[in-house]
Tab-separated table of C-alpha atoms and ligand atoms in Angstrom:
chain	number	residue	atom	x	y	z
A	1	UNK	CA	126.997	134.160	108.725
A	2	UNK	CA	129.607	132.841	111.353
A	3	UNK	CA	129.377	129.480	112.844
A	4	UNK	CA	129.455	129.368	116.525
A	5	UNK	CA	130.682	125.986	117.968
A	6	UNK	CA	129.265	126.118	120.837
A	7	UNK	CA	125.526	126.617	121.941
A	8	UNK	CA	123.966	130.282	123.398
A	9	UNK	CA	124.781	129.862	127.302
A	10	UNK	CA	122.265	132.213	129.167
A	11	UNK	CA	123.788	133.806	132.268
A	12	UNK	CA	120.587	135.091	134.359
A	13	UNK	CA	121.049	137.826	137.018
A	14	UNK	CA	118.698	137.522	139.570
A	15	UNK	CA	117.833	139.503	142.502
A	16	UNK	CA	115.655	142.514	143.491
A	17	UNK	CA	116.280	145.700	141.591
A	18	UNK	CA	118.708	148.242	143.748
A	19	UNK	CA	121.060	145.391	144.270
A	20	UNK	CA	123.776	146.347	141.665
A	21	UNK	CA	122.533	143.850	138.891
A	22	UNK	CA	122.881	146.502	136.047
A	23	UNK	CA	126.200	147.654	136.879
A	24	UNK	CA	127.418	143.818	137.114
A	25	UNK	CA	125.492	143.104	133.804
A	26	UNK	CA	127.535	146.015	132.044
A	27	UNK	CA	130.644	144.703	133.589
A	28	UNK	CA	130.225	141.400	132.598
A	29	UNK	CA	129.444	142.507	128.897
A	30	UNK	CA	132.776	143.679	129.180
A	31	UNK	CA	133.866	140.350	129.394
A	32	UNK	CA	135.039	138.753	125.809
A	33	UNK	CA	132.201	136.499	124.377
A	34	UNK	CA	129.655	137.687	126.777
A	35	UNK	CA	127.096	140.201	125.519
A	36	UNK	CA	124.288	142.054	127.820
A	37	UNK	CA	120.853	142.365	126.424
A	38	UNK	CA	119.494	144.217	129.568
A	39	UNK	CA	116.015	143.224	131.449
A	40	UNK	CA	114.399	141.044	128.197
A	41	UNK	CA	111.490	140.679	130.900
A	42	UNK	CA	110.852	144.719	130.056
A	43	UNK	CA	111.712	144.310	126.394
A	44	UNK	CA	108.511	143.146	124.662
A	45	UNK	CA	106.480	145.956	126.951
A	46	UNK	CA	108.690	148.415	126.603
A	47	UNK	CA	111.126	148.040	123.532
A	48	UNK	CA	108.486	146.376	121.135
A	49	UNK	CA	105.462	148.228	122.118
A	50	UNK	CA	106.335	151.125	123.619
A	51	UNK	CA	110.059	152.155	121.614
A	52	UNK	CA	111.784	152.898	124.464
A	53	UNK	CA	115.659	153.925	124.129
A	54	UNK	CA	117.878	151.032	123.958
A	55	UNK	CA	121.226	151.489	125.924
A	56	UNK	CA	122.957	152.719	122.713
A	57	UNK	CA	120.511	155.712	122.151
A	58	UNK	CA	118.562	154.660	119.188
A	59	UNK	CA	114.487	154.339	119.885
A	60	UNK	CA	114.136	149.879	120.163
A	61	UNK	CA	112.977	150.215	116.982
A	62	UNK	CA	115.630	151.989	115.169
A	63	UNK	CA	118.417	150.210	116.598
A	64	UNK	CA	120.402	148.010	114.341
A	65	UNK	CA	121.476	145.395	116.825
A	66	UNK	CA	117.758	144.668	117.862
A	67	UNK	CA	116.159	145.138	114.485
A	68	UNK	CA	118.649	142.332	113.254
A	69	UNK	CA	117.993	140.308	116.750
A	70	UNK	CA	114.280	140.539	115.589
A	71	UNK	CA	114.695	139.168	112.230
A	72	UNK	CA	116.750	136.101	113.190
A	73	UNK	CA	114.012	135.349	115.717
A	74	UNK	CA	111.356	135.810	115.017
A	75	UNK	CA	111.150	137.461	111.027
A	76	UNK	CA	110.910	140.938	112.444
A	77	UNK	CA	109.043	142.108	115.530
A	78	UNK	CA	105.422	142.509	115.892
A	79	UNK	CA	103.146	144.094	118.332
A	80	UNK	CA	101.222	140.882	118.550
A	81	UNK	CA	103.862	138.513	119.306
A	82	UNK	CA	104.871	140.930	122.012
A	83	UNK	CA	101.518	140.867	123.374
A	84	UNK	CA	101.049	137.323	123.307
A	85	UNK	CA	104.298	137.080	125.129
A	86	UNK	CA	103.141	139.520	127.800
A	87	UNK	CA	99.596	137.695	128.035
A	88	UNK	CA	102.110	133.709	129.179
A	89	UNK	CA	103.554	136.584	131.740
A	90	UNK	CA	101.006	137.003	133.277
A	91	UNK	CA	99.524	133.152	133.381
A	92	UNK	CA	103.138	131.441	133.928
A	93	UNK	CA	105.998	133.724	135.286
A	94	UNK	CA	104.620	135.016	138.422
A	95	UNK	CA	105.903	135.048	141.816
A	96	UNK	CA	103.178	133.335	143.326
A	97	UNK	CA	103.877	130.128	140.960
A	98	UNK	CA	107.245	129.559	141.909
A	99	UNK	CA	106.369	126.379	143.948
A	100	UNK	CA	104.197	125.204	140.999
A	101	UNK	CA	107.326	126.256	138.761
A	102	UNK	CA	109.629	124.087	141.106
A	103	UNK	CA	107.545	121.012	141.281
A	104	UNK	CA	107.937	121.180	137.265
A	105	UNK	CA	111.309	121.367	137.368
A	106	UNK	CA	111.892	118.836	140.059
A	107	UNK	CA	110.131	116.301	137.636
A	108	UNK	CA	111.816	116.916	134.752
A	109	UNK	CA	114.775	116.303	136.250
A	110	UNK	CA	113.701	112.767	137.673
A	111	UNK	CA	112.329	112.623	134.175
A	112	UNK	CA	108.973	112.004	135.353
A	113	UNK	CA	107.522	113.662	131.925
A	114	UNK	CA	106.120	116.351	132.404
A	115	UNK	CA	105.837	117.993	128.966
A	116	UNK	CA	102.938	115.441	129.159
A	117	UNK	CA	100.586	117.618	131.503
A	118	UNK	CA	98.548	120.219	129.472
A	119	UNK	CA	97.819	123.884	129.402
A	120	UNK	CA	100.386	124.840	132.067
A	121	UNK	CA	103.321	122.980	130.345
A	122	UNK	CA	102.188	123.965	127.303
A	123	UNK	CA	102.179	127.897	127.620
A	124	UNK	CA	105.379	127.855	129.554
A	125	UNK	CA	107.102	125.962	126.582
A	126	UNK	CA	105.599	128.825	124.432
A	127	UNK	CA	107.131	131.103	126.964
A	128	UNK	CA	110.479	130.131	127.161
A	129	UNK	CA	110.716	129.504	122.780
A	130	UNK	CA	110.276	133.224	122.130
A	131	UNK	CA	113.368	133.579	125.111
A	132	UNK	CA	115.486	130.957	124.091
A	133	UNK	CA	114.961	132.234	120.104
A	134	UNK	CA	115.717	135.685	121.450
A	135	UNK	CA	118.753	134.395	123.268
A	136	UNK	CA	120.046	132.507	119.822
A	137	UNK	CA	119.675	135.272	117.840
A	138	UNK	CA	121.470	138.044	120.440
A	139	UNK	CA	124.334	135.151	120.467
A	140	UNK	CA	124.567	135.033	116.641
A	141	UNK	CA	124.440	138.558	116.088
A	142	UNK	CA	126.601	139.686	118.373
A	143	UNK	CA	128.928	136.117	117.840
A	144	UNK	CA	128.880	135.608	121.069
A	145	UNK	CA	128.396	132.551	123.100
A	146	UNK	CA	127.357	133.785	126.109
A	147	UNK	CA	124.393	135.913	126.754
A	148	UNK	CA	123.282	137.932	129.687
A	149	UNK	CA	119.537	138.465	130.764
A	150	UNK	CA	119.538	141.187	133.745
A	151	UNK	CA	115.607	140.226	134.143
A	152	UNK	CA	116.096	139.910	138.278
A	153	UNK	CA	112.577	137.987	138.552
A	154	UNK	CA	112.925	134.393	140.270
A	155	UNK	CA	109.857	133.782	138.348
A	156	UNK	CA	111.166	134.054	134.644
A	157	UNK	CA	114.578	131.975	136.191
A	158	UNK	CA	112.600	128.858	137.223
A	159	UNK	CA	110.214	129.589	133.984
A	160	UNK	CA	113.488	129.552	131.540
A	161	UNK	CA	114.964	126.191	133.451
A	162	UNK	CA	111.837	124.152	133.743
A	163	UNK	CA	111.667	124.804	129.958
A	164	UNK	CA	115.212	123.214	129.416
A	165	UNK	CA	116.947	126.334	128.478
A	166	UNK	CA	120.406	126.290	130.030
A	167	UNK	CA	120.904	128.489	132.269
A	168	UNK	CA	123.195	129.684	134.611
A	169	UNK	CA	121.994	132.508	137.454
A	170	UNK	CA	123.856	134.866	139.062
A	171	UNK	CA	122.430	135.995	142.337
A	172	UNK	CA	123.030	139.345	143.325
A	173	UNK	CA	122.311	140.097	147.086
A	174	UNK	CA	123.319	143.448	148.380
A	175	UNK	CA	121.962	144.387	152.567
A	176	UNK	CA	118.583	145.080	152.755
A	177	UNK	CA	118.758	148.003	154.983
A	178	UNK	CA	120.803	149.260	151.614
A	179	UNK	CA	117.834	148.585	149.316
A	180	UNK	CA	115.037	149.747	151.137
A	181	UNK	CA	116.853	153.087	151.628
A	182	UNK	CA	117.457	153.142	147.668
A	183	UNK	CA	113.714	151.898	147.265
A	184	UNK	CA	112.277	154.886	149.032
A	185	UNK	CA	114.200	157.384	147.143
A	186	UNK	CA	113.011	159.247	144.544
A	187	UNK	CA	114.108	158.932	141.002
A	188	UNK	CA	113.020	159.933	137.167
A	189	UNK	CA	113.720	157.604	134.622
A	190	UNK	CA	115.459	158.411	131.940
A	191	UNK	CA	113.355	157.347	129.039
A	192	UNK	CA	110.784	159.158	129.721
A	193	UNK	CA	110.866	161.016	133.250
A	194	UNK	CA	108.566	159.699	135.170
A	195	UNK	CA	109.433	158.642	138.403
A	196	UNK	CA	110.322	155.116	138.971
A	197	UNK	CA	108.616	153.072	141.830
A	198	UNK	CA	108.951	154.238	145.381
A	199	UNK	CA	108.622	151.411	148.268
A	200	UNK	CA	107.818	151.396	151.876
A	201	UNK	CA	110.861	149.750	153.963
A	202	UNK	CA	108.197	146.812	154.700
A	203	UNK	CA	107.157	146.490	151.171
A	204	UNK	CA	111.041	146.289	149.762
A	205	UNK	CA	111.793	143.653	152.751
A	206	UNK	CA	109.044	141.450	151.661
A	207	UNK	CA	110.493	141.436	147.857
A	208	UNK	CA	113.597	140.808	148.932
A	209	UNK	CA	112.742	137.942	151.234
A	210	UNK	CA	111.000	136.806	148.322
A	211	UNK	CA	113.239	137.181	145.156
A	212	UNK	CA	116.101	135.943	147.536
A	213	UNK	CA	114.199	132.753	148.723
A	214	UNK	CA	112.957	132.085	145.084
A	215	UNK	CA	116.310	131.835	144.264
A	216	UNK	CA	118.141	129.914	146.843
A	217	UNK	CA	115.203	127.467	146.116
A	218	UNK	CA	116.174	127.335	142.274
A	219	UNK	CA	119.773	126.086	143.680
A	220	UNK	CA	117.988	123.320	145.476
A	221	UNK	CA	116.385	122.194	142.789
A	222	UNK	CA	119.909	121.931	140.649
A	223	UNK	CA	120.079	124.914	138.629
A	224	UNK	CA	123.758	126.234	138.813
A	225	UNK	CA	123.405	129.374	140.563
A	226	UNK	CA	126.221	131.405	141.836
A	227	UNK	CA	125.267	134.049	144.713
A	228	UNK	CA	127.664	137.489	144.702
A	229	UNK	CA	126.976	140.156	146.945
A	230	UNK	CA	127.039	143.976	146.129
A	231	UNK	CA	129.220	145.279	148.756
A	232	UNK	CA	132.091	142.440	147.330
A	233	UNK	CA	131.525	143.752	143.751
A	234	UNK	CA	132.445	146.852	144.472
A	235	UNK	CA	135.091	146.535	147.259
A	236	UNK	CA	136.735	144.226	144.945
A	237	UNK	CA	135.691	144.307	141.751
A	238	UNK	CA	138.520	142.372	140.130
A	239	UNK	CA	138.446	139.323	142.306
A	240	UNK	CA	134.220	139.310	142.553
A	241	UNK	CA	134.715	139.523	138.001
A	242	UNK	CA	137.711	136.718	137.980
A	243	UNK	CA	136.194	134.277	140.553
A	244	UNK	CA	132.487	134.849	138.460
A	245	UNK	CA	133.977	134.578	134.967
A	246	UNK	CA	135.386	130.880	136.534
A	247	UNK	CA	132.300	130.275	137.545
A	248	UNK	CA	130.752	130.621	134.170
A	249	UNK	CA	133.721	129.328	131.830
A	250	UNK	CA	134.397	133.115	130.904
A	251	UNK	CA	138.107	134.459	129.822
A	252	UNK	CA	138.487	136.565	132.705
A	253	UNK	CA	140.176	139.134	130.418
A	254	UNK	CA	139.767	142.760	132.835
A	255	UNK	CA	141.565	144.665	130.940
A	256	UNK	CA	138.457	147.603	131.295
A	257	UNK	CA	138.596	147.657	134.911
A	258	UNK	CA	140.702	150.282	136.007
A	259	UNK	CA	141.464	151.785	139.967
A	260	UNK	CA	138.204	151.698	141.285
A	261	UNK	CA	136.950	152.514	137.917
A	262	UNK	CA	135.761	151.152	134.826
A	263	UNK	CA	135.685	151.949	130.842
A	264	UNK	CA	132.371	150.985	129.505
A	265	UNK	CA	131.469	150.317	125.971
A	266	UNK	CA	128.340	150.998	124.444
A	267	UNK	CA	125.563	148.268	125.395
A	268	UNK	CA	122.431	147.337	123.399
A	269	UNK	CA	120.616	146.645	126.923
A	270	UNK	CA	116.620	146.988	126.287
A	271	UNK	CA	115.795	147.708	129.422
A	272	UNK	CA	116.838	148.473	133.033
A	273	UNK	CA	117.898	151.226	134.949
A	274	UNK	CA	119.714	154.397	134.022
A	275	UNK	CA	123.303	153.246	134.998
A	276	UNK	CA	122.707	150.797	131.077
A	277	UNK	CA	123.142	154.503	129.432
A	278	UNK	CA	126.608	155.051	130.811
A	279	UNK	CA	129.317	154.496	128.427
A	280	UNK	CA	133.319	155.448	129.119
A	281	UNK	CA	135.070	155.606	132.251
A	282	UNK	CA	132.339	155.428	135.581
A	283	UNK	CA	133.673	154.945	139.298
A	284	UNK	CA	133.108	151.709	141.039
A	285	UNK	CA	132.078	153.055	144.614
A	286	UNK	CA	130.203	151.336	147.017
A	287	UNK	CA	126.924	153.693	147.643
A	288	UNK	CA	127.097	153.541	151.747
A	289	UNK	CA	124.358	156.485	152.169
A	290	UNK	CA	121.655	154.535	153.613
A	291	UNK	CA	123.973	153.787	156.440
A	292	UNK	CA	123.692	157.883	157.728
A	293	UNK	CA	120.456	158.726	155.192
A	294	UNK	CA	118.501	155.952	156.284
A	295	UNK	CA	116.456	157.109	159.982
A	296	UNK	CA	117.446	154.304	162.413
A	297	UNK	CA	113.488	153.114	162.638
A	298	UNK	CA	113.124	152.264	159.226
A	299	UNK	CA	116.850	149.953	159.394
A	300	UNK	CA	115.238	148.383	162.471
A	301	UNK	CA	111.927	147.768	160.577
A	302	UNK	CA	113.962	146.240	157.881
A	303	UNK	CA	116.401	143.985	160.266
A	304	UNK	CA	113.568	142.539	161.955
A	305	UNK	CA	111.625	141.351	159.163
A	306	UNK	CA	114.600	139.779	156.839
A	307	UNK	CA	117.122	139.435	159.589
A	308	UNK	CA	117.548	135.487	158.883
A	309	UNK	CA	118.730	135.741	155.240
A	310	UNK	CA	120.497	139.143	156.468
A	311	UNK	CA	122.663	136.921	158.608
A	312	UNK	CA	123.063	133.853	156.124
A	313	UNK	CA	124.272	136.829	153.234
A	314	UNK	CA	126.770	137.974	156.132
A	315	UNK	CA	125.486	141.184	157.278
A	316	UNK	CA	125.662	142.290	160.720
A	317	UNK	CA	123.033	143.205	162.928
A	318	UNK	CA	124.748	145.899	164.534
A	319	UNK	CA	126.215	148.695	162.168
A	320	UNK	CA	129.783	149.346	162.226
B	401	LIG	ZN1	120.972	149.496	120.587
């Protein structure tokens, strides 16, 4: 077994989905000592229980990477850890205990001891072991220092750094207009062809007033979190990578990124969407159909009910 100097840093992408988090996840596991695990919030649902396809091919179960991830962890997966993980979900890492969640962290960090307080503080700690023992073992196996969780939720961000596990988030905004239009489209998944969730352009603003305040109030309460947008990933995807990998003490070694293209290895990702199956060279363009596809009543709809953060993420009212 190698010996890793450092400890497992845990880069977090957060967001809503639509906003380009896989295809920065897969980017960034291009990066040397960084490897992507996917959406681990999906993993014990779907890769435990249910065997879905990790990015590689293989069935969760069958996949060498992960079966050796679950031994280091945990001595092998089970169905009831899993479910015992999914049952803290549901009590800790929800969206509507993010203030809750913040108050936590807030006094932890003035040291106010909160590990004190029961039941609450207790099954979040359980919470965030069987992450942070998943996050150590993806590091060891893969001998890499830094890990990336493409879990999006705000929820499982401020659940991971009330808990004390260092973490660094990456927000990914992309314009709203953008992801409502991809929200309402119609899609199968991959793994097992069912459609994936369609959302009314109201429904998709809310979430994405929500995700995006969650985290901008995880950087007040002092957890390093650096905010890219979509539409500078791809326009420049070199610069957006270099000034990131900075950001995160990364070697920003880009030797994969090509023209407006990139040359993708294969990625054990658990879960996420069907761009963690694409392996070899894939173009890095900037999907601009919403701006013709989407009808001009449902960009209005959208504009006027997240048009504050629109403006504060730089996009204009008025289209171009
Ligand atoms: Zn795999």
């Amino acid at each position: 077994m190698s010996v890793r100097p450092q400890p497992t840093r845990v880069v977090f992408l957060g967001g809503l989905g639509r906003s380009g988090t896989t295809l920065l996840e897969r980017l960034l596991g291009e990066l040397p000592g960084c490897v992507a695990l996917g959406e681990v919030v999906h993993l014990w649902a779907r890769g435990v229980l249910a065997d879905e396809a990790c990015g590689c091919g293989e069935p969760f179960g069958a996949c060498p990477f992960w079966l050796k991830v679950g031994d280091r962890a945990f001595g092998g997966w089970s169905a009831e850890r899993a479910e015992r993980v999914l049952e803290l979900r549901r009590r800790v890492d929800r969206t509507r205990r993010i203030p809750g969640l913040a108050r936590l962290l807030a006094e932890e960090r003035a040291g106010a001891g909160v590990w004190r307080s029961p039941t609450v503080t207790e099954e979040l700690g359980e919470y965030a072991v069987a992450y942070r023992r998943l996050y150590e073992a993806a590091a060891e196996v893969a001998d890499s220092p830094v890990v990336v969780d493409s879990s999006k939720h705000a929820s499982l961000a401020f659940c991971l750094a009330a808990a004390g596990v260092d973490v660094h988030v990456v927000h990914v905004v992309r314009d709203p207009r953008a992801v409502a239009y991809s929200w309402r489209r119609r899609v199968a998944r991959p793994e097992d062809g069912v459609p994936m969730t369609v959302w009314s352009p109201a429904r998709t603003s809310l979430h994405w007033l929500t995700q995006n305040l969650g985290l901008e109030l995880l950087a007040r309460e002092g957890v390093p979190v650096t905010r890219i947008r979509y539409e500078d990933l791809l326009g420049s995807p070199a610069r957006t990578l270099r000034r990131l990998a900075a950001g995160l003490g990364v070697r920003p070694s880009l030797g994969f990124l090509g023209d407006g293209e990139a040359e993708l290895s294969v990625a054990h990702t658990a879960s996420g969407n069907p761009m963690r199956f694409a392996v070899g060279r894939i173009g890095l363009t900037r999907d601009d159909g919403w701006r013709t596809g989407a009808p001009p009543r449902q960009r209005s709809l959208v504009t006027a009910l997240t048009w504050p953060l629109m403006l504060k993420y730089d996009y204009p009212w008025r289209l171009s």
